[in-house]
GROMACS .gro file of C-alpha atoms in nm:
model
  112
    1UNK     CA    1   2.008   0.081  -0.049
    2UNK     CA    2   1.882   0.406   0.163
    3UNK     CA    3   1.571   0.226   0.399
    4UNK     CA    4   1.241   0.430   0.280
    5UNK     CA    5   1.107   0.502   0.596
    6UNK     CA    6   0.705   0.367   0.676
    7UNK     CA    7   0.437   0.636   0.666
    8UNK     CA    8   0.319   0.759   1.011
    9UNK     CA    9  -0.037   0.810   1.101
   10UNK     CA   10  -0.248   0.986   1.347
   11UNK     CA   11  -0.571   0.870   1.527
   12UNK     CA   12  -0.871   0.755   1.263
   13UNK     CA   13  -1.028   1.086   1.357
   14UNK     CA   14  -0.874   1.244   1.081
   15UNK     CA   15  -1.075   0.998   0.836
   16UNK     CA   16  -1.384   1.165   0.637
   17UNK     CA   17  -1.663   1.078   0.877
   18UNK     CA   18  -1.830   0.826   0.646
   19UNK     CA   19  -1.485   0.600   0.594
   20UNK     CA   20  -1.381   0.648   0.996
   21UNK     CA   21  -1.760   0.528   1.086
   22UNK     CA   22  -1.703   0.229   0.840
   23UNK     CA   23  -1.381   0.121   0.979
   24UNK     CA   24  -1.541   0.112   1.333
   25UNK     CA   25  -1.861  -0.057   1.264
   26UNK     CA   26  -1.642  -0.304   1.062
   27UNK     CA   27  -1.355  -0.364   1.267
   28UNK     CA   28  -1.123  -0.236   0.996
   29UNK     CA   29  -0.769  -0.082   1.118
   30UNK     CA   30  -0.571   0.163   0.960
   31UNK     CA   31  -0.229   0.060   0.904
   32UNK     CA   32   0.098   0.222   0.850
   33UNK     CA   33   0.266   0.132   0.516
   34UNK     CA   34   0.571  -0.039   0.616
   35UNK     CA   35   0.757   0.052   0.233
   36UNK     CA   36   1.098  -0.104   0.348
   37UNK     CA   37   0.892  -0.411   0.393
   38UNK     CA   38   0.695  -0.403   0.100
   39UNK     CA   39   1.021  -0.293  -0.143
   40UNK     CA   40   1.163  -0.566  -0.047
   41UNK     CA   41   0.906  -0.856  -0.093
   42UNK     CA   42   0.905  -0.697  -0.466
   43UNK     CA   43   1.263  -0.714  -0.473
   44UNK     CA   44   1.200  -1.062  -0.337
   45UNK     CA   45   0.998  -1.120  -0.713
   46UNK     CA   46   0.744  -1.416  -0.732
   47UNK     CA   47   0.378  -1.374  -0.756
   48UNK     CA   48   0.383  -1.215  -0.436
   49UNK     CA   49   0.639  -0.935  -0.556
   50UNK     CA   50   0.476  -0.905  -0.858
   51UNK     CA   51   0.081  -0.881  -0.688
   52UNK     CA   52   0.243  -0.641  -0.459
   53UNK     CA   53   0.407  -0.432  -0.681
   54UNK     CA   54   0.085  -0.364  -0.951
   55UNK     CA   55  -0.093  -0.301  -0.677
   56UNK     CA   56   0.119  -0.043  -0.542
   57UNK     CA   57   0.130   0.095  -0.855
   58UNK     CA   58  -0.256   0.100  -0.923
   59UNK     CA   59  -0.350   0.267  -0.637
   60UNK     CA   60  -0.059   0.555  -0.663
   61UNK     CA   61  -0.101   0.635  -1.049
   62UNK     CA   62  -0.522   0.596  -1.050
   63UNK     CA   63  -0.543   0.515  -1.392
   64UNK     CA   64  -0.279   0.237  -1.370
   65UNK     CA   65  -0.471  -0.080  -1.445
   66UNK     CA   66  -0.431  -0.390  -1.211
   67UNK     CA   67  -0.414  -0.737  -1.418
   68UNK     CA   68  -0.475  -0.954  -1.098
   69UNK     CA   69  -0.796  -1.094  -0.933
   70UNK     CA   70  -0.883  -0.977  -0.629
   71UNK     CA   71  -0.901  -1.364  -0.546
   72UNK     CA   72  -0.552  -1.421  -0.607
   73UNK     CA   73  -0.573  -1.299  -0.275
   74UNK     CA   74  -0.594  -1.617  -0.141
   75UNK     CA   75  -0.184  -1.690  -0.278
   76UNK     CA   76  -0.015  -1.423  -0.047
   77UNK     CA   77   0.088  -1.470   0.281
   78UNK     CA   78   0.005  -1.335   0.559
   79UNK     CA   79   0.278  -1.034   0.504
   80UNK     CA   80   0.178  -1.040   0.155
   81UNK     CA   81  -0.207  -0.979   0.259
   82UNK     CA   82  -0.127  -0.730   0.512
   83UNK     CA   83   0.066  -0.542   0.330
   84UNK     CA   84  -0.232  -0.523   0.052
   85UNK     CA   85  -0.394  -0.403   0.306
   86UNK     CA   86  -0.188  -0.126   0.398
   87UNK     CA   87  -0.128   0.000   0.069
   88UNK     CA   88  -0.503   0.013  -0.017
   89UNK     CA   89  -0.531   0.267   0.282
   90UNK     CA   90  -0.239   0.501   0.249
   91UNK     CA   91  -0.414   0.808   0.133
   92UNK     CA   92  -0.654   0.809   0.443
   93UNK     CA   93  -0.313   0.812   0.682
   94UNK     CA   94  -0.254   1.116   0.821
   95UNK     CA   95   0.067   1.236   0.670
   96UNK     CA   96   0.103   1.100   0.341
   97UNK     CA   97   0.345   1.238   0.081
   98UNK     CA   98   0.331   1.228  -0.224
   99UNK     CA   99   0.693   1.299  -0.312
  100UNK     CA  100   0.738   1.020  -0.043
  101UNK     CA  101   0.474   0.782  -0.295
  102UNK     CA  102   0.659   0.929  -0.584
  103UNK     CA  103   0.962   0.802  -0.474
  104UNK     CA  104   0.889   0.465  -0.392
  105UNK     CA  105   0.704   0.420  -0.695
  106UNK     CA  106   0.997   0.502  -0.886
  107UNK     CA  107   1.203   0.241  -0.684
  108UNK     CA  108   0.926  -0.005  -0.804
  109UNK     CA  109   0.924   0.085  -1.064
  110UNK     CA  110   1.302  -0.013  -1.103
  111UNK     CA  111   1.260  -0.332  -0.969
  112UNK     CA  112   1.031  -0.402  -1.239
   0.00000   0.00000   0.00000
């Protein structure tokens, strides 16, 4: 299987003002999507996997709906909760693609 390479990012400075502030006054970092990573804890299946995968899948098609509870949280790992994490920032990384998010959620798709 090709490796999907993670998303780079720049600085937070290229955040809209109001989200950039946000993550500063709250401590919040931007992370790089690490898609190898995340492919393969779907690939891995269990609730993880499957958490993982809707919500990948929510956030890239925006009227997707996501079935799980925000406090299911509390089942993932910490892997599992970072990687939440990162996927619930990509857009606001400098040098997303969507033909990059495309792809991947095709590969998720086939995993599912």
């Amino acid at each position: 299987m090709k490796k999907i390479p993670a998303i780079k990012i720049g600085k937070p400075s290229i955040l809209p003002t109001s989200f950039q502030q946000v993550a500063i006054d709250r401590g919040v970092p931007i992370l790089t999507l690490e898609a190898d990573l995340l492919l393969k804890r779907i690939q891995d299946g269990g609730f993880s996997g499957d958490f993982l995968a809707a919500a990948f899948l929510s956030m890239y098609r925006m009227r997707a709906e996501f079935v799980y509870s925000l406090g299911e949280l509390i089942k993932l790992d910490a892997e599992g909760f970072r990687l939440f994490h990162e996927i619930l920032h990509v857009r606001f990384c400098k040098g997303w693609n969507d033909d990059f998010l495309y792809e991947l959620e095709q590969k998720i798709m086939a995993v599912k």
